[in-house]
Coordinates of C-alpha atoms and ligand atoms in Angstrom, one line a residue:
X17 CA -37.2 -15.6 -25.3
X18 CA -34.5 -18.1 -25.8
X19 CA -35.2 -18.6 -29.5
X20 CA -36.1 -15.0 -30.3
X21 CA -32.6 -14.2 -31.5
X22 CA -32.3 -11.0 -33.5
X23 CA -30.7 -12.1 -36.8
X24 CA -27.5 -10.1 -36.5
X25 CA -26.2 -12.2 -39.3
X26 CA -27.1 -15.6 -40.7
X27 CA -24.0 -17.4 -39.5
X28 CA -24.4 -16.2 -35.9
X29 CA -28.1 -16.8 -35.8
X30 CA -27.7 -20.4 -37.1
X31 CA -25.0 -21.1 -34.5
X32 CA -27.1 -19.8 -31.6
X33 CA -30.2 -21.6 -32.8
X34 CA -28.1 -24.8 -33.1
X35 CA -26.9 -24.4 -29.6
X36 CA -30.4 -23.9 -28.3
X37 CA -31.6 -27.1 -30.0
X38 CA -28.5 -28.9 -28.7
X39 CA -29.4 -27.9 -25.2
X40 CA -33.0 -29.1 -25.7
X41 CA -32.2 -32.4 -27.4
X42 CA -29.2 -33.6 -25.5
X43 CA -28.8 -34.3 -21.8
X44 CA -26.1 -32.4 -19.9
X45 CA -24.5 -34.4 -17.1
X46 CA -21.6 -32.0 -16.9
X47 CA -21.4 -31.5 -13.1
X48 CA -20.6 -27.7 -13.5
X49 CA -23.5 -27.0 -15.9
X50 CA -27.1 -26.1 -15.4
X51 CA -29.9 -24.2 -17.2
X52 CA -30.5 -20.6 -16.2
X53 CA -34.1 -19.6 -15.9
X54 CA -35.8 -17.3 -18.5
X55 CA -35.6 -14.5 -15.9
X56 CA -31.9 -15.0 -15.5
X57 CA -31.4 -15.1 -19.3
X58 CA -33.5 -11.9 -19.7
X59 CA -31.5 -10.1 -17.0
X60 CA -28.2 -11.2 -18.5
X61 CA -29.4 -10.1 -21.9
X62 CA -30.6 -6.7 -20.7
X63 CA -29.5 -3.1 -21.4
X64 CA -27.3 -3.2 -18.3
X65 CA -24.6 -4.6 -20.6
X66 CA -24.2 -0.9 -21.6
X67 CA -23.5 0.5 -18.2
X68 CA -20.2 1.3 -16.5
X69 CA -20.4 1.1 -12.7
X70 CA -17.0 0.8 -11.2
X71 CA -17.2 1.1 -7.4
X72 CA -20.0 -0.1 -5.2
X73 CA -23.7 0.8 -4.8
X74 CA -23.9 4.5 -3.8
X75 CA -20.2 5.0 -4.3
X76 CA -19.4 4.9 -8.0
X77 CA -16.7 6.3 -10.3
X78 CA -19.4 6.9 -13.0
X79 CA -22.6 9.0 -13.3
X80 CA -26.0 7.4 -14.2
X81 CA -25.8 4.5 -11.8
X82 CA -29.1 4.9 -9.9
X83 CA -30.6 1.7 -11.4
X84 CA -27.3 -0.2 -11.5
X85 CA -27.1 0.6 -7.7
X86 CA -30.6 -0.9 -7.2
X87 CA -29.7 -4.0 -9.1
X88 CA -26.4 -4.6 -7.4
X89 CA -27.9 -4.0 -4.0
X90 CA -30.6 -6.6 -4.7
X91 CA -27.9 -9.1 -5.7
X92 CA -25.9 -8.3 -2.5
X93 CA -28.8 -8.4 -0.2
X94 CA -30.1 -11.7 -1.6
X95 CA -26.6 -13.3 -1.5
X96 CA -26.2 -12.3 2.1
X97 CA -29.6 -13.7 3.0
X98 CA -29.0 -16.9 1.1
X99 CA -25.7 -17.6 2.7
X100 CA -26.1 -15.8 6.0
X101 CA -23.0 -13.8 5.2
X102 CA -21.9 -10.5 6.7
X103 CA -20.5 -9.2 3.4
X104 CA -21.0 -10.2 -0.2
X105 CA -19.1 -9.0 -3.3
X106 CA -21.1 -10.0 -6.4
X107 CA -18.8 -8.4 -8.9
X108 CA -16.3 -11.2 -9.7
X109 CA -16.7 -12.1 -13.4
X110 CA -16.2 -15.8 -12.7
X111 CA -15.1 -18.3 -10.0
X112 CA -11.5 -18.0 -11.1
X113 CA -11.7 -14.2 -10.9
X114 CA -13.1 -14.5 -7.3
X115 CA -10.2 -16.7 -6.4
X116 CA -7.6 -14.3 -7.9
X117 CA -9.1 -11.4 -5.9
X118 CA -9.1 -13.5 -2.7
X119 CA -5.5 -14.4 -3.1
X120 CA -4.6 -10.8 -3.8
X121 CA -6.5 -9.6 -0.7
X122 CA -4.9 -12.1 1.6
X123 CA -1.3 -12.7 0.2
X124 CA 1.9 -11.0 -0.9
X125 CA 3.6 -12.3 -4.1
X126 CA 5.8 -15.2 -3.2
X127 CA 3.6 -16.4 -0.3
X128 CA 2.7 -20.1 -0.1
X129 CA -0.7 -21.6 -1.1
X130 CA -1.6 -25.2 -0.2
X131 CA -4.4 -26.7 -2.3
X132 CA -5.6 -30.0 -3.6
X133 CA -3.8 -31.2 -6.7
X134 CA -5.7 -31.2 -10.0
X135 CA -5.6 -34.9 -10.6
X136 CA -7.2 -35.5 -7.2
X137 CA -10.1 -33.1 -7.9
X138 CA -8.6 -29.6 -7.4
X139 CA -9.2 -26.6 -9.7
X140 CA -6.8 -24.8 -12.1
X141 CA -7.3 -21.5 -10.2
X142 CA -5.9 -23.2 -7.0
X143 CA -2.5 -22.8 -8.5
X144 CA -1.9 -25.5 -11.0
X145 CA 1.1 -25.2 -13.3
X146 CA 0.8 -22.7 -16.2
X147 CA -1.6 -20.5 -14.2
X148 CA -0.8 -17.0 -13.1
X149 CA -1.4 -18.2 -9.6
X150 CA 1.5 -20.5 -9.9
X151 CA 3.7 -17.8 -11.4
X152 CA 2.9 -15.3 -8.6
X153 CA 2.7 -17.6 -5.5
X154 CA 4.6 -20.6 -4.2
X155 CA 2.1 -23.4 -4.6
X156 CA 2.1 -26.8 -2.9
X157 CA -0.5 -29.5 -3.0
X158 CA -2.2 -32.1 -0.8
X159 CA -4.0 -35.2 -2.1
X160 CA -6.8 -37.5 -1.3
X161 CA -6.1 -41.0 0.0
X162 CA -5.9 -42.9 -3.3
X163 CA -7.4 -46.1 -1.7
X164 CA -10.5 -44.5 -0.3
X165 CA -10.8 -41.5 -2.6
X166 CA -11.4 -39.4 0.5
X167 CA -9.5 -36.6 2.2
X168 CA -7.7 -37.8 5.3
X169 CA -7.4 -34.8 7.6
X170 CA -4.5 -36.3 9.5
X171 CA -2.5 -36.4 6.3
X172 CA -3.6 -33.0 5.2
X173 CA -2.5 -31.7 8.5
X174 CA 0.9 -33.4 8.2
X175 CA 1.3 -31.9 4.7
X176 CA 0.3 -28.5 6.1
X177 CA 2.9 -28.7 8.9
X178 CA 5.6 -29.7 6.4
X179 CA 4.7 -26.9 3.9
X180 CA 3.8 -24.2 6.4
X181 CA 1.4 -22.4 3.9
X182 CA 0.2 -18.8 4.2
X183 CA -3.1 -19.8 2.7
X184 CA -5.0 -23.1 2.7
X185 CA -7.7 -23.8 0.0
X186 CA -10.6 -26.1 0.5
X187 CA -13.5 -26.8 -1.9
X188 CA -13.0 -28.8 -5.1
X189 CA -14.1 -29.6 -8.7
X190 CA -14.2 -33.4 -8.5
X191 CA -14.5 -34.5 -4.9
X192 CA -17.7 -36.5 -4.6
X193 CA -18.0 -36.3 -0.8
X194 CA -19.0 -33.5 1.7
X195 CA -16.1 -31.2 2.5
X196 CA -15.5 -30.8 6.2
X197 CA -14.9 -27.1 6.2
X198 CA -14.5 -27.0 10.0
X199 CA -11.8 -29.6 9.9
X200 CA -10.0 -27.7 7.2
X201 CA -10.3 -24.5 9.3
X202 CA -8.7 -26.3 12.2
X203 CA -5.8 -27.3 10.0
X204 CA -5.4 -23.7 8.7
X205 CA -5.4 -22.4 12.3
X206 CA -2.9 -25.0 13.4
X207 CA -0.4 -23.7 10.8
X208 CA -1.4 -20.1 11.1
X209 CA -2.7 -19.9 7.5
X210 CA -5.8 -18.1 6.2
X211 CA -8.5 -20.4 4.8
X212 CA -10.2 -19.8 1.5
X213 CA -13.2 -22.1 1.0
X214 CA -14.1 -22.3 -2.7
X215 CA -17.7 -23.5 -3.0
X216 CA -17.9 -23.0 -6.8
X217 CA -19.5 -26.5 -7.2
X218 CA -21.4 -26.4 -3.9
X219 CA -23.0 -23.0 -4.0
X220 CA -26.6 -24.2 -4.6
X221 CA -26.2 -27.1 -2.1
X222 CA -24.9 -24.8 0.6
X223 CA -27.6 -22.2 -0.1
X224 CA -30.2 -24.9 0.2
X225 CA -28.8 -26.3 3.5
X226 CA -27.9 -29.6 1.7
X227 CA -24.2 -29.2 2.4
X228 CA -22.5 -27.7 5.5
X229 CA -21.6 -24.1 4.9
X230 CA -18.1 -22.6 5.3
X231 CA -19.6 -19.1 5.8
X232 CA -18.6 -18.0 9.2
X233 CA -16.0 -20.8 9.4
X234 CA -13.4 -20.0 6.7
X235 CA -11.9 -16.6 6.4
X236 CA -13.1 -16.0 2.9
X237 CA -15.6 -18.0 0.7
X238 CA -15.5 -17.8 -3.1
X239 CA -17.8 -19.4 -5.6
X240 CA -19.4 -19.4 -9.0
X241 CA -23.0 -18.5 -9.7
X242 CA -23.8 -20.9 -12.6
X243 CA -23.3 -24.4 -11.3
X244 CA -25.6 -25.8 -8.6
X245 CA -27.1 -22.3 -8.2
X246 CA -28.8 -21.1 -11.4
X247 CA -27.9 -17.4 -11.3
X248 CA -26.1 -17.1 -14.6
X249 CA -22.4 -17.2 -15.4
X250 CA -20.3 -15.4 -12.8
X251 CA -18.6 -15.4 -9.4
X252 CA -19.0 -14.0 -5.9
X253 CA -17.1 -13.7 -2.6
X254 CA -18.5 -13.9 0.9
X255 CA -16.7 -12.9 4.1
X256 CA -17.0 -11.3 7.5
X257 CA -16.9 -7.5 8.0
X258 CA -13.2 -7.8 9.0
X259 CA -12.2 -8.7 5.4
X260 CA -14.9 -6.6 3.5
X261 CA -12.6 -3.7 2.6
X262 CA -9.6 -5.7 1.4
X263 CA -11.8 -8.1 -0.6
X264 CA -13.7 -5.2 -2.3
X265 CA -10.4 -3.4 -3.2
X266 CA -8.9 -6.7 -4.5
X267 CA -11.9 -7.2 -6.8
X268 CA -11.7 -3.6 -8.1
X269 CA -9.2 -2.2 -8.8
X270 CA -7.0 -5.2 -7.8
X271 CA -8.1 -7.7 -10.4
X272 CA -11.0 -6.3 -12.4
X273 CA -12.3 -3.1 -13.9
X274 CA -16.0 -2.4 -14.6
X275 CA -18.4 -5.0 -13.2
X276 CA -20.6 -6.9 -15.7
X277 CA -23.8 -5.2 -14.5
X278 CA -26.0 -7.4 -16.8
X279 CA -24.5 -10.5 -15.1
X280 CA -25.0 -8.9 -11.7
X281 CA -28.7 -8.5 -12.7
X282 CA -28.7 -12.2 -13.5
X283 CA -27.3 -13.0 -10.1
X284 CA -30.0 -10.9 -8.5
X285 CA -32.6 -12.8 -10.4
X286 CA -31.1 -16.2 -9.7
X287 CA -30.5 -15.5 -6.0
X288 CA -34.1 -14.4 -5.8
X289 CA -35.2 -17.7 -7.2
X290 CA -32.9 -19.6 -4.9
X291 CA -34.6 -17.9 -1.9
X292 CA -37.9 -19.5 -2.9
X293 CA -38.8 -22.8 -1.0
X294 CA -38.8 -24.9 -4.2
X295 CA -35.1 -24.3 -4.6
X296 CA -34.3 -26.3 -1.5
X297 CA -36.3 -29.2 -2.8
X298 CA -34.5 -29.1 -6.1
X299 CA -31.1 -29.2 -4.4
X300 CA -32.2 -32.2 -2.3
X301 CA -33.5 -33.9 -5.5
X302 CA -30.2 -33.2 -7.3
X303 CA -28.4 -35.1 -4.6
X304 CA -31.0 -37.9 -4.5
X305 CA -30.5 -38.3 -8.3
X306 CA -26.7 -38.4 -8.0
X307 CA -27.1 -41.1 -5.3
X308 CA -29.5 -43.1 -7.6
X309 CA -27.2 -42.8 -10.5
X310 CA -24.2 -43.9 -8.4
X311 CA -26.1 -46.8 -7.0
X312 CA -27.3 -48.0 -10.4
X313 CA -23.8 -47.8 -11.9
X314 CA -22.4 -49.7 -8.9
X315 CA -25.1 -52.4 -9.5
X316 CA -23.9 -52.5 -13.1
X317 CA -20.4 -53.3 -12.0
X318 CA -18.7 -49.9 -12.2
X319 CA -16.3 -48.5 -9.6
X320 CA -17.1 -45.2 -8.0
X321 CA -14.4 -43.0 -6.5
X322 CA -15.0 -43.1 -2.7
X323 CA -17.7 -45.7 -3.3
X324 CA -20.5 -43.2 -3.9
X325 CA -21.5 -39.6 -3.5
X326 CA -22.8 -37.0 -1.0
X327 CA -23.1 -34.3 -3.6
X328 CA -24.4 -33.5 -7.1
X329 CA -22.1 -35.9 -9.1
X330 CA -20.5 -39.3 -9.1
X331 CA -17.0 -40.0 -10.3
X332 CA -16.5 -43.3 -12.2
X333 CA -13.1 -45.0 -12.2
X334 CA -12.7 -47.4 -15.2
X335 CA -9.3 -48.8 -14.2
X336 CA -10.3 -52.0 -12.5
X337 CA -13.6 -52.8 -14.3
X338 CA -12.9 -51.5 -17.9
X339 CA -9.1 -51.3 -18.1
X340 CA -9.2 -50.7 -21.9
X341 CA -11.7 -47.8 -21.7
X342 CA -10.5 -44.2 -21.3
X343 CA -12.4 -41.2 -20.1
X344 CA -11.8 -39.6 -23.5
X345 CA -13.3 -42.6 -25.4
X346 CA -16.3 -42.8 -23.1
X347 CA -16.9 -39.0 -23.4
X348 CA -16.9 -39.2 -27.2
X349 CA -19.1 -42.3 -27.4
X350 CA -21.6 -40.8 -25.0
X351 CA -21.7 -37.5 -26.7
X352 CA -22.6 -39.4 -29.9
X353 CA -25.8 -40.6 -28.3
X354 CA -26.7 -37.2 -26.8
X355 CA -25.3 -37.7 -23.3
X356 CA -22.9 -34.9 -22.6
X357 CA -20.5 -35.3 -19.8
X358 CA -16.8 -35.0 -19.2
X359 CA -13.8 -37.2 -18.8
X360 CA -12.1 -36.8 -15.5
X361 CA -8.8 -37.9 -13.9
X362 CA -9.2 -40.2 -10.9
X363 CA -7.0 -40.2 -7.7
X364 CA -3.7 -41.9 -8.6
X365 CA -4.3 -41.3 -12.3
X366 CA -1.6 -42.5 -14.7
X367 CA -3.1 -41.4 -18.0
X368 CA -2.8 -37.8 -19.1
X369 CA -5.5 -35.2 -18.4
X370 CA -6.6 -35.3 -22.0
X371 CA -7.1 -39.1 -21.9
X372 CA -8.0 -40.0 -18.2
X373 CA -9.4 -43.1 -16.7
X374 CA -12.8 -41.8 -15.5
X375 CA -15.9 -39.8 -16.1
X376 CA -17.6 -37.2 -13.9
X377 CA -21.4 -37.5 -14.0
X378 CA -23.4 -34.6 -12.6
X379 CA -27.2 -34.3 -11.9
X380 CA -27.8 -30.5 -11.5
X381 CA -29.0 -29.9 -15.1
X382 CA -31.2 -33.0 -15.5
X383 CA -32.7 -32.2 -12.1
X384 CA -33.6 -28.8 -13.4
X385 CA -35.3 -30.6 -16.4
X386 CA -37.4 -32.4 -13.8
X387 CA -35.7 -35.8 -13.6
X388 CA -36.6 -38.0 -10.6
X389 CA -34.6 -41.0 -9.4
X390 CA -36.4 -43.4 -11.7
X391 CA -35.6 -41.4 -14.8
X392 CA -32.1 -41.0 -13.6
X393 CA -31.7 -44.7 -13.2
X394 CA -32.9 -45.2 -16.8
X395 CA -30.2 -42.8 -18.0
X396 CA -27.6 -44.5 -15.8
X397 CA -28.4 -47.8 -17.7
X398 CA -27.9 -46.1 -21.0
X399 CA -24.5 -44.8 -19.8
X400 CA -23.6 -48.2 -18.5
X401 CA -24.6 -49.8 -21.8
X402 CA -22.5 -47.5 -23.9
X403 CA -19.5 -47.8 -21.6
X404 CA -19.7 -51.6 -21.7
X405 CA -19.8 -51.6 -25.5
X406 CA -18.7 -48.2 -26.8
X407 CA -18.3 -49.4 -30.4
X408 CA -21.5 -51.3 -30.7
X409 CA -23.9 -49.4 -33.1
X410 CA -26.9 -51.2 -31.9
X411 CA -26.2 -50.2 -28.3
X412 CA -25.6 -46.7 -29.4
X413 CA -28.9 -46.6 -31.3
X414 CA -30.8 -47.8 -28.3
X415 CA -29.1 -45.3 -26.0
X416 CA -30.0 -42.5 -28.5
X417 CA -33.7 -43.5 -28.3
X418 CA -33.6 -43.5 -24.5
X419 CA -32.1 -40.0 -24.6
X420 CA -34.7 -38.7 -27.0
X421 CA -37.4 -40.2 -24.9
X422 CA -36.1 -38.7 -21.6
X423 CA -35.4 -35.3 -23.2
X424 CA -38.9 -35.1 -24.6
X425 CA -40.5 -36.1 -21.3
X426 CA -38.4 -33.5 -19.4
X427 CA -38.3 -30.5 -21.7
X428 CA -36.2 -27.4 -21.2
X429 CA -36.7 -24.0 -22.9
X430 CA -39.9 -25.4 -24.4
Ligands
PLP505 C1 -15.7 -24.2 -11.6 C2 -14.8 -23.9 -10.5 C3 -14.3 -22.6 -10.3 C4 -14.7 -21.5 -11.2 O1 -14.6 -21.6 -12.5 P1 -14.9 -20.4 -13.5 O2 -15.1 -21.2 -14.8 O3 -13.8 -19.5 -13.5 O4 -16.2 -19.7 -13.1 C5 -13.5 -22.3 -9.2 N1 -13.2 -23.3 -8.4 C6 -13.6 -24.6 -8.5 C7 -13.3 -25.6 -7.4 C8 -14.4 -24.9 -9.6 O5 -14.9 -26.2 -9.7

């Protein structure tokens, strides 16, 4: 399926085949990446890409939607079952699109959003400079405690009282600890703000019961469908009946036109897989692997933001232990040996976001490949070796062999 690419033209075929080989032969530790199943790939590559279906199942602006209705209803029903949600909108094209729709549903232009700053682990779509969110709304940020790397709810509350936001955002891109959604809801209520919980990174962990759920706690829950849940690239919104109409109208026509029905088919397939019992075990293994990786790196002398992890990734802070090493240099050296991960700012960062002083190391994709804690520790050693001596050719050669070995022992898209 994956390699059976119709040769549209030689250049495109070669590039797609190259990408397929790259995914097989390298190890992705990018915390936001995963491998979609063959069923999800098939659904996303299906003839539904041809179909216009503005509206919702049974209530469309286009003719010929009988099967599109069936597909979208499956995705909705499975999302509601997975997350125990009263209402699910599965049309957002991405996590960012889901957030834009949530803001439009809940705010007027000029209203105030309070969110975590980017360098502390927030996301662009939470209103960072240069985004449309920042142009349309008044955005203020809170931070983590730079000593502990953790959110201090007392300080978030003080910040919320000072800013008096209309909307509080919880849920992050680079926060390696559990998010206390109930605590954040209490802060939102104390300042009379609505609360959007963005579980883009946590979708699969929440679905599996491996992370507390904000559904039924926060006013609106947004998320992506391709990170810790393997339902193909896309977004979704979950909420109670009280918000269902305003959310649906904000998705279409508020912020989007025709839904990507092929991707909605992918969501139906991936959510179906996530309802199987094996999915919960995979989510638990993802966290166990992240803990094993963090512990091994700590043993090797690296500093971890917050001292460890409760979720699917660890955040390494080079400042104390490897002051000369930047996230950018580590990322490039590791990519050269087939370990693909991303540089990351760390709380209190002084380098720019293109240089940084840390790396984020995620385990969702390697867990999908079948890694256990022992294999993850072997990989952690290779990462530590390269970070300790990024310019040493011998070290790189050895790491390259470890990667080849581990990739072969844990094949993907065989
Ligand atoms: C990844 C992410 C998103 C969504 O990203 P898209 O690339 O637009 O799907 C939204 N919020 C957070 C916190 C994220 O980490």
